[in-house]
Structures are given as structure tokens and as C-alpha cells.
Amino acid sequence: MNNPRLILRGKFLLIAATLLLSFLLQPMATAAVSSSIGPLEGPYFKEIRFKIYASSEAEVAGLLSGDVDIMDFFEAEQIPDIQPGLTAGTIETAQSAEQGMWGYSFQCERYPLTLTKFRQAIAHLVDKEKYVREGLQGLGYVIETFIESPGYGPWAATEYVTFEFNPTLAGEILDGIGFVKGSDGKRIDPETGETMRPLTIIARTEHPHRIYAARELAAQMDIVGIPYDLQEVPRSVASPLVFLEQNYDIYTSGWGGGPDVDWLWDIFHSTSPPSQNYQMFKNATVDAALNRLKFGSTYEECLEGAHEAQYLLSEQVPFIPLYAKAYLSPYNARLKNVVDLPWWSGVTNAFTMTFATDKTQKYGSVLNVGWTSDPQQPSPMYEINWWWDSMLNNVIYDSLIQLDPTTFEELPWLAESWTTEPWTPPGGGSGLKLSFNLRDDVTWHDGKPFTAEDVVFTWTYAKEQENPVYISYLKGLQNAETAGTYTAVAYLNTTSFWALHWVGANVPMIPKHIWENIEDSVRYQPIADGNLIGTGPYKFKEYKPGEYVLVEANPKWFLKPADSTLGYTTYTLTQGDTKPFTKKVTVGDDAITNGTYTATVMSAAGATVKTFTGTAAADGTYTVTLDTATINPGTYTVTVEFTAPVTAVGIGSRDDYNLVVEEKPPDYTMYYAGLVVVVVLVAVGYVVMRRRAPGA
Amino acid sequence: MGLLSYVAKRAAFAVVTILIIMTMNFVIFRMMPGNPVAMIADMVRLRPEQVARLYELFGLDKPLWDQYVQYMVQSLRGFYGYSYYSQRPIAEDIMVRLPNTLLLVGTATVLSIVIGMVIGILAAARRGSLVDVTAISFGFLGNSVPVFWLGLILLLVFGVDLKWFPIRGTTSVPAPTDPLALVLDIMWHMTLPTFALVIILFGGYALIMRAAMIDVLTEDYIQLARAKGLDERTVLYKHALRNAMLPMVTVIALAFGFLLSGALLTETVFSWYGLGRYIWDAILKQDYPALQGIFFIISVMVVAANLIADLVYGFLDPRIRQE
């Protein structure tokens, strides 16, 4: 073993192996996550500019002029406004069925709406087909149950009770329960023997189709003799009456639900708060079905609960589902791979922002998003899930798992894998132990590594702080602990099928090193301290109130494509300029001179434009010179690669840069010289002519 | 009554006016239907504990009388509370937007006054001529066009179709970092809203100027000046204009009193980050403290402008302070 050649070879191999390992561990080699919309990797935009408009009219003008690529909200009624862009082909639209619904809510604690038969009678007064035809101008479709949109797949009930439009039958039902017509044609209240009180119908004025639906119902109620008091009011008046005081009889309601349909529990369960179950609906049988939906331990059990609950609700009629609108989401035609999420403002969502790109420029273009509001308090811990804040949070923060945009299946995200095991809570009963195996290549935007400590901290901190947004998800969390640097374990006192989503998908991860010192997380404004730090595909850059919010691509995001050049140095050269790259390669004391060092210029479309090969000096210094003389002006990417067959598998490195070649300004020297000559000649000629002129 | 007592009386009136306005400011917003918590609750479906927390945070859980006393005391101290929406102190919100409003409305007001006066003088000097008729017609037309409509048309023509001017904001996104480039960028952004405001405003000044000039031009001393053989230019600008300016001074003083209210619709159409848009947003979101704060400041400005006008008149015209 004292042979110096052997020692040298051993040292050589060790160093080579280290170099190889470091090369392989470079973050650029990222595997995409498979999903129903293809492999997920991104981002491709170098920056997102959220531009704040004071009116939706100006925002539409922004879309038409190209100032905006995607908008926060768009109503089908605005289609004529964007027609010029549609005709010119500068605007395209994603069209889908709205994942949400519109209908009538009944305040089920106010007599006579306490009577199921009475509510069923009203259900017979509703001509849904006509509503869609006239109220929505055909831009929608009739629904009979609560989660009927095609996007919800198997969760939609297949059996439910329907009520045909039949005012005569409605009258007969009312007669049957004692609400007979009086001499004035109005129904008599059987409890008082007098004309029944008018039912208050609240319709919000900002949506014409709601007004239409309310007036139609009022007209039919009038025909069958139910007195009514129709109040067409703005949201500011309707909201307190309905959501805070439940002081109404019939409300033209509307909601959109996310992919996890356990929200049905929140809207109709008798223990759900009145601000959510504003129908004040209480029914033990429905509660039992909703409990199975929300707390069932298997997919099948939840599915069965969902179907049963929908059937019972259609029979009990605390709410009459009317229609879902056709969802139309316009976007600038330069974009490709946009993702349409009907429950999240169409194409304006974190998937589009992360995985869409520009048709002509794969990397480095800018995405412009129109907003009609400032963010309120961008923070993952703010107590209100303000829509615009959420949009920002969704690209800055990641969760452990992500839900597939169309199948809603779990996708590995910050967690590469997870296991679910039964667990018995200390007090007895049934629980779950969820173990999340985290990726080991994730860093926070400030460069610190993301570990299981952060995960455990996020869960326990959000629960301790009683954060209103996450409290319902973390209510069952009994304990959380790390099992090594990259494994986090949650112990829950529930066996719900949705529990994995509650802790894995619904709670964004926050950095322990920032938040552990924050006492009042709800009031804390991380922007003020530069602490809006996540692991997400975009990093917060700037917020100018009333004007814009900027986020820039996170070059270290874990799903960054292998060839991404975002976040790397940009060299701007004038055509004809050169740019040398050098690299010294030694292994121990030995210079490596048998490697190749190349610089490859590639177009935005990914085609190789030119490859330059470098030379090696005796001391292991390689030099490759990028010459732009024959490269047309434009934007390119440059990959500078080194490889050397030092070991069986070789060693190497790779650096990526952005290259902008600018047109060489024309050389006007000859023109100037010519001009000077002409001026001189003219001057000389003038002088000569003056001298020769008579009388001069 | 001497000048001193006249000043004291006017100042006392101004203080009482402000106190009444402050009270009305409080009452009006409480009488408006709806409440701000419900607006948020509807948007995000809050849980009862969140609703209670917001009531406490906004001070809406206290009796109305308590709210009133607290409001008066705080306002007089210059603290208008926190915006329900931005969660920042109102004074801070206002100060951020104030320069933008002063820039836009100030520029537009000055331009309108200058253009309006020139047109008014020319129209009066050539009464009945084509110039006069055209000036009056355009003045009336500009004064009658709804500013939001004009703004949208300007946006569509010069922003969307011709792409000469930006369609939103005070600066480009992102804003230039070079100070000179930033100034030019802001000027570029304020061109369309300023133009819209000038179109709307100049007519009023032109008509008032014209009427005042026509009044003055019929006075005897103008005839005397002409009889003395002075040229028409001297008569117009040295003799007539000085006297015709008196009503204009009042109008101009009041215009600057209303500077802070911004140009609500113009700022909204052009997404200009000023106080007009702040009022608009606050109305939509029922942001009581924001509305109270901004209306209080506007009221003080208008009352102060009136007071100054009164004092100047009192100083200039002894008859007024004798009344």
C-alpha cells in the first residue's frame, strides 16, 4: 500500500467520485411530477406582474391591449367587451362548466319554511330551463344536486329527488298542509287563520341573473297566492341579513366549492356555524350522511355519504339548486399550457402561473395578471383567506402534497411520499399516524434548507395560534414530531379519509426560522420585514400599493426543468462581441487536460444555434470564447459544459446563462466623412462664387 | 365691527362648521345599510369567532356613543383610526396617495384655469363672433360630458387602439429606477387622465371668465379707457381683466379647496392611485374610518378655503366687515 502510484490513484478516484457526486447533486437535474395534465415542471416565466386596476372595464381594456394576459374575474356577460380580441385572435378562452352553483336558500328556522312540504311546494314553482334560457342567455346548465358539475366526477349523486315545474301541484301541496287560498287569493296561515306573512326574498343587485331568478320566483309565488316581499339590494345590505343575522326567508344564493367535497358538511351540517349553514338547516339523518362524507375513513365510505347526503338534501329542500354558469376564462393567445380550474377563477391560478409558458419564448417571458384589488395582507397566517392574498400565497408557498387539477388525486410535492397508519390516541379511540417523507433538495427563498422541523413547526404553530383559516384542518392534530431530518409525522385523533388533505394539502409550509419569533401571527405583516419567504416557484419581489405586486421565478424550485435558465446571469452583448469563459480543473495536484469545454448557444425554442469548443492549457485551465459575430440579434440561452473521462463515468460541470445579442449599431463614420466633405466643398464653392461675383 | 372681531367671528363659524361636519360624518356612515364585517364575511365565509374578532378589532362591538366620543377625540388629535381594509392607519394611507392626487388634480386644475381664462377672455372680447360661439359650445359640451365615459373613450382610442398611452396606473410596471425616467414615466401616465379632466373642467372657468369680462367691458371706465385712445389690448388686459378676476379668485380658491377630494371617477377609470380612488374603494368596501378620515380632511380644506376667501374679501372690501 505504500506504492505512491496506488496512493495517487486512490486519491484521484476519491476526488473524482466527489466531483461526480457534486455534479449529480446539482439542483438543475429535476424530475417532473406526473399529473393528469402531463408532467409538471416549471416555472417558465421569469416574473409575474400582478397589475392593479381600479375598474373591471379598464382591466378588460388591458386584456385587449396586451397589458394583461389573464384576469382575476371575468363574467360571461363581458364576452361582447372582448369580442375584438377574439375576432383578431389575440385572445383565447378556456371554457368549462362552473364548479359551483346558484340557487335559492331557505331560512329553515323561519315558519312556514320550517315545513318540508312548504319548501317542496316552492320547488315546484321553479322553471329551471327557462332560467338558463332567459336569465343566463343560455350560458349555463340546469343542475339538480349540489356537486353536479362534471369536474366533480363520481362525487355527484346519481339519485336524487326532482321537482317538476308545476304550479298547480304546488298549490295542491299547499292546500294539503292547510295553507288554503283566502278570498283575496292569498294563502291563509293555518296556525293563525289569517293571511300568511309575506316571505322576504333577498336578491343581490350586482348579478342580473340573481335578480331574474328572484323575480321569476316572486311571480310564481304570486300566482299560487304566497305573499312575498322582494328586496333587490346590494351585497352590503344582503350580506349582514343573510350571513350574520340569518334574517331572511329566501335568498338567491351561490357558491363555488373546491375539489374536496367535504365542504358540503360546512354548508348543511347542523353544528356548522350559522355564517356557513345560513340555511339554519338541522336534520339528524342528513347530519349522519354528512358525517360519513366528512369523517368516513375510506374513499368508498365518503362517496356513499356524499351520495346519500345529496339525495336527502334534494328531498328535504333546504336549498333549491338551479343552475351552474358556463365558465369562460379569457387569456392572451401568446400563452400555452394554461390550466383551467373552474373552482379557482378559470385559468388564473397557480398551475397556470407555474406551468404555462409563452408560445414563442420558452423561458424568461413575463406573465401579466390583472387584479381589481390590492392584496389585503399577504401572509400565509392572515386570518382571512382574501382572494388576492391567496393568489400570491399560492405561488410563494408550497404544501406537502398537491391535488391534481383534474382528478384531485394527491401528487407528491414537498413530500416525496407518505404513509398512513392506524394510531390510538392516548385517551383511546381511533386515530391516524401520517408520515411524510420530504424532498431533500428544497430550500427556502432565503437559502436555508427546508426540513421536517419546519413541517412540525408549521402544524403546531398554526394550531397553537388558533389560526382561523387552518384550525378546522388541524383540530384533530394531537401531536407532531420529526423522524430524522426529512421525515415529519402527524398524529391525528380522526380517521377521516380527508385527513391527509387537511394536514398535507391545505396547510402551506412556513419557515420556522422566521415565524418562531412571531407572537401574533395573524397581525404580522411579513412583507414589511422582507419575510414573505416560502419554498414556492416564485419569490416575492416588490409591492407598490395601488399599482402592482411583482414576484420573480425561484431558480431553485424543486420542479424546475433541467434546461431552465431562469434566475441565471444574463449577458447582453452587441453583435460581434466576444465573451470568454474559463475554468480550471485539477484533481488534487494534478491538472486535468483531457476534458472538453464547450459553450452551446440555443434559441428560445430549444434549437442549437452554435457550439464553441474551448482549449485547455497545461495547468488545467480551459477557455472557451463565445463569439456573437454570426449570431443574429435575439434572446438565447448558453450552456457552458465541461466533461472529462477521468473515471469510468467521467466528471463534469454545467453552467447556464441567458444571452441577449443586440444589433450592432450601423457605422456612420463614412457618412459623417462624406458629409464633412460635402459641407467643405459647398463652403469652398460659396466662397469662390462670392469672390467671382460681380461687385463682390 | 373691527377687522379683528370680523376675523374672530369668521374663525368661530369655521370651527363650528367643522364640528358639525364631523358629527354628520360619523352619523351618515352608521346610517348606511350593511356593515363592513358582513362584506368580509360574505367574501370568505368567516367562522363566528372570526366575526367577533373583526367586530372587536374595528371597535364596532362598543356602544354607538362610545364610538362617537372616541372618533371625535381621535380625529381632533389627527388620528383617524385604521382602515378596515388595508389595516393601516388612515393618515398613512392618505399620505401615500396625496402626492398623486395633488399632481394629477393640481396640474389639471391649473391647466383648466389657464385655458379656461384665455378662452373666456377671447370669447368676451369677440362677443357674438365665431370664436365666442365655438368657445361657449365646447365649454358647455366639455362640462356636460360624463367624465367616466370620456375617460373610457380615451382609454380605448389612445390606450387600446393606438397604444400611445398606458391604460392604467401612475407608473409603469415595474417603475423606472432612474429619477428622470421616473418623472417622464409619471408624466406619460398622467397625460390621458389630465386631458380628460381638462376637457371637463376648462368650460366652467371659460364661461365664468367670459361672463365677468362681459360685465366689466360694459363699465364706464372701460369706455373712458377706450376714449383715451388706449389700444384694445391694454384695455382688455390692464383695465378689464384685473376687475373681472375678482369672481375668478373665489372660484379658484374653492377649486383648490376641493383638490384633495381628487377626481373620483377619473382616478378610478385610469387606475390612478390617488385619494379619489381611495374614496371609491372605501365606499365599495364600507371602510368607515377611511371615509371619515378623508371626508374630514376635505371638509377642513374647503372650510379653510372659504375662511381665507372671507378674510381676503373682508380685508379688501370694508363694506363686508361692517355688515
Tab-separated table of C-alpha atoms in Angstrom, chain A residues 238-415:
chain	number	residue	atom	x	y	z
A	238	ALA	CA	-77.758	41.409	1.735
A	239	SER	CA	-74.655	40.076	3.476
A	240	PRO	CA	-75.451	41.089	7.053
A	241	LEU	CA	-79.052	39.943	6.685
A	242	VAL	CA	-78.057	36.519	5.390
A	243	PHE	CA	-74.625	35.659	6.747
A	244	LEU	CA	-74.620	37.420	10.088
A	245	GLU	CA	-78.240	37.644	11.171
A	246	GLN	CA	-79.942	34.955	9.067
A	247	ASN	CA	-82.767	37.479	8.823
A	248	TYR	CA	-84.364	36.408	5.547
A	249	ASP	CA	-86.710	33.777	4.131
A	250	ILE	CA	-85.401	33.105	0.657
A	251	TYR	CA	-82.003	34.171	-0.643
A	252	THR	CA	-80.639	33.894	-4.168
A	253	SER	CA	-77.545	32.057	-3.096
A	254	GLY	CA	-74.397	30.994	-4.874
A	255	TRP	CA	-71.164	29.203	-4.023
A	256	GLY	CA	-68.196	27.521	-5.541
A	257	GLY	CA	-66.566	24.553	-3.907
A	258	GLY	CA	-63.019	23.217	-4.112
A	259	PRO	CA	-62.052	19.730	-5.205
A	260	ASP	CA	-62.554	18.216	-1.752
A	261	VAL	CA	-66.319	17.976	-1.461
A	262	ASP	CA	-66.337	17.745	2.319
A	263	TRP	CA	-67.401	21.421	2.145
A	264	LEU	CA	-70.943	20.103	1.793
A	265	TRP	CA	-70.736	19.346	5.516
A	266	ASP	CA	-69.922	23.004	6.295
A	267	ILE	CA	-72.949	24.262	4.412
A	268	PHE	CA	-75.626	21.912	5.731
A	269	HIS	CA	-74.483	20.227	8.950
A	270	SER	CA	-76.470	21.310	11.985
A	271	THR	CA	-73.307	22.037	14.010
A	272	SER	CA	-71.726	24.136	11.299
A	273	PRO	CA	-71.650	27.857	12.232
A	274	PRO	CA	-74.612	29.960	11.007
A	275	SER	CA	-72.335	32.052	8.811
A	276	GLN	CA	-71.785	28.881	6.781
A	277	ASN	CA	-75.016	26.937	7.348
A	278	TYR	CA	-77.012	30.136	6.872
A	279	GLN	CA	-79.985	27.989	5.897
A	280	MET	CA	-80.060	27.070	9.608
A	281	PHE	CA	-80.850	23.587	8.402
A	282	LYS	CA	-80.877	20.905	11.096
A	283	ASN	CA	-81.687	17.329	10.292
A	284	ALA	CA	-80.230	14.313	12.113
A	285	THR	CA	-80.439	11.959	9.123
A	286	VAL	CA	-78.687	14.422	6.860
A	287	ASP	CA	-76.124	15.060	9.613
A	288	ALA	CA	-75.343	11.337	9.757
A	289	ALA	CA	-74.794	11.187	5.991
A	290	LEU	CA	-72.683	14.343	6.066
A	291	ASN	CA	-70.625	12.875	8.905
A	292	ARG	CA	-69.931	9.838	6.768
A	293	LEU	CA	-68.878	12.163	3.952
A	294	LYS	CA	-66.543	14.206	6.136
A	295	PHE	CA	-65.274	11.664	8.630
A	296	GLY	CA	-65.516	8.366	6.743
A	297	SER	CA	-62.215	6.549	6.844
A	298	THR	CA	-62.320	5.227	3.287
A	299	TYR	CA	-62.987	6.716	-0.098
A	300	GLU	CA	-65.957	4.413	-0.540
A	301	GLU	CA	-67.499	5.431	2.765
A	302	CYS	CA	-67.114	9.134	1.954
A	303	LEU	CA	-68.514	8.604	-1.536
A	304	GLU	CA	-71.517	6.790	-0.098
A	305	GLY	CA	-72.017	9.583	2.444
A	306	ALA	CA	-71.797	12.202	-0.323
A	307	HIS	CA	-74.399	10.451	-2.439
A	308	GLU	CA	-76.756	9.838	0.469
A	309	ALA	CA	-76.434	13.413	1.715
A	310	GLN	CA	-77.213	14.768	-1.734
A	311	TYR	CA	-80.280	12.535	-2.000
A	312	LEU	CA	-81.570	13.547	1.420
A	313	LEU	CA	-80.913	17.228	0.792
A	314	SER	CA	-82.742	17.078	-2.531
A	315	GLU	CA	-85.679	15.572	-0.697
A	316	GLN	CA	-85.568	17.971	2.259
A	317	VAL	CA	-85.052	21.069	0.082
A	318	PRO	CA	-83.185	23.478	2.365
A	319	PHE	CA	-81.801	24.768	-0.897
A	320	ILE	CA	-83.039	24.515	-4.470
A	321	PRO	CA	-80.137	24.011	-6.884
A	322	LEU	CA	-80.945	25.985	-10.037
A	323	TYR	CA	-78.039	26.210	-12.427
A	324	ALA	CA	-74.293	26.412	-12.864
A	325	LYS	CA	-72.929	29.013	-15.208
A	326	ALA	CA	-70.755	28.291	-18.185
A	327	TYR	CA	-67.344	29.409	-17.089
A	328	LEU	CA	-65.390	31.342	-19.629
A	329	SER	CA	-61.904	32.467	-18.873
A	330	PRO	CA	-60.088	34.639	-21.431
A	331	TYR	CA	-56.326	34.791	-21.795
A	332	ASN	CA	-53.749	36.251	-24.133
A	333	ALA	CA	-53.244	33.969	-27.126
A	334	ARG	CA	-49.467	34.085	-26.657
A	335	LEU	CA	-49.788	31.718	-23.715
A	336	LYS	CA	-49.731	27.950	-23.984
A	337	ASN	CA	-50.313	25.167	-21.482
A	338	VAL	CA	-52.716	27.252	-19.395
A	339	VAL	CA	-54.576	25.216	-16.794
A	340	ASP	CA	-58.283	25.805	-16.340
A	341	LEU	CA	-59.524	25.363	-12.781
A	342	PRO	CA	-63.250	26.099	-12.752
A	343	TRP	CA	-63.318	26.460	-8.946
A	344	TRP	CA	-60.459	28.934	-8.966
A	345	SER	CA	-61.220	31.709	-11.475
A	346	GLY	CA	-60.596	29.649	-14.580
A	347	VAL	CA	-57.072	29.958	-15.946
A	348	THR	CA	-55.959	32.452	-13.326
A	349	ASN	CA	-54.425	30.059	-10.832
A	350	ALA	CA	-51.067	28.896	-9.517
A	351	PHE	CA	-50.931	25.998	-12.007
A	352	THR	CA	-51.086	28.353	-14.967
A	353	MET	CA	-48.589	30.718	-13.389
A	354	THR	CA	-46.162	27.889	-12.749
A	355	PHE	CA	-46.582	25.547	-15.684
A	356	ALA	CA	-47.772	27.701	-18.603
A	357	THR	CA	-45.348	29.473	-20.889
A	358	ASP	CA	-45.106	31.777	-23.835
A	359	LYS	CA	-45.583	30.169	-27.259
A	360	THR	CA	-42.518	31.864	-28.707
A	361	GLN	CA	-40.275	32.091	-25.674
A	362	LYS	CA	-39.979	29.045	-23.501
A	363	TYR	CA	-38.144	30.758	-20.659
A	364	GLY	CA	-37.924	34.275	-19.431
A	365	SER	CA	-41.065	35.984	-20.583
A	366	VAL	CA	-43.265	37.940	-18.182
A	367	LEU	CA	-46.800	36.981	-17.188
A	368	ASN	CA	-49.161	39.908	-16.600
A	369	VAL	CA	-52.093	39.271	-14.307
A	370	GLY	CA	-54.929	41.754	-13.980
A	371	TRP	CA	-56.200	42.388	-10.480
A	372	THR	CA	-59.105	44.588	-9.470
A	373	SER	CA	-57.978	44.817	-5.863
A	374	ASP	CA	-54.884	45.256	-3.788
A	375	PRO	CA	-53.866	42.331	-1.663
A	376	GLN	CA	-55.075	42.918	1.876
A	377	GLN	CA	-52.323	41.424	3.980
A	378	PRO	CA	-50.189	38.897	2.096
A	379	SER	CA	-49.269	36.335	4.689
A	380	PRO	CA	-49.837	32.601	4.941
A	381	MET	CA	-51.046	33.148	8.510
A	382	TYR	CA	-53.501	36.017	7.980
A	383	GLU	CA	-56.909	35.248	9.435
A	384	ILE	CA	-58.863	35.928	6.271
A	385	ASN	CA	-58.362	33.998	3.109
A	386	TRP	CA	-58.632	37.119	0.953
A	387	TRP	CA	-58.792	36.050	-2.665
A	388	TRP	CA	-55.908	38.179	-3.954
A	389	ASP	CA	-53.727	37.292	-0.967
A	390	SER	CA	-54.377	33.625	-1.664
A	391	MET	CA	-53.256	34.007	-5.254
A	392	LEU	CA	-49.970	35.433	-4.053
A	393	ASN	CA	-49.566	32.876	-1.277
A	394	ASN	CA	-50.224	30.041	-3.712
A	395	VAL	CA	-47.145	30.822	-5.815
A	396	ILE	CA	-44.881	31.710	-2.894
A	397	TYR	CA	-45.709	28.846	-0.529
A	398	ASP	CA	-45.929	25.101	-1.085
A	399	SER	CA	-47.772	22.382	0.748
A	400	LEU	CA	-46.591	18.845	1.365
A	401	ILE	CA	-48.858	17.391	-1.264
A	402	GLN	CA	-50.681	18.952	-4.173
A	403	LEU	CA	-54.016	17.905	-5.600
A	404	ASP	CA	-54.159	17.027	-9.271
A	405	PRO	CA	-56.028	19.800	-11.116
A	406	THR	CA	-58.488	17.445	-12.797
A	407	THR	CA	-58.521	14.112	-10.928
A	408	PHE	CA	-57.961	15.652	-7.456
A	409	GLU	CA	-55.585	12.787	-6.648
A	410	GLU	CA	-52.627	13.517	-4.405
A	411	LEU	CA	-49.397	14.485	-6.139
A	412	PRO	CA	-46.021	14.392	-4.386
A	413	TRP	CA	-44.900	17.937	-3.740
A	414	LEU	CA	-42.715	18.940	-0.793
A	415	ALA	CA	-43.284	15.378	0.387
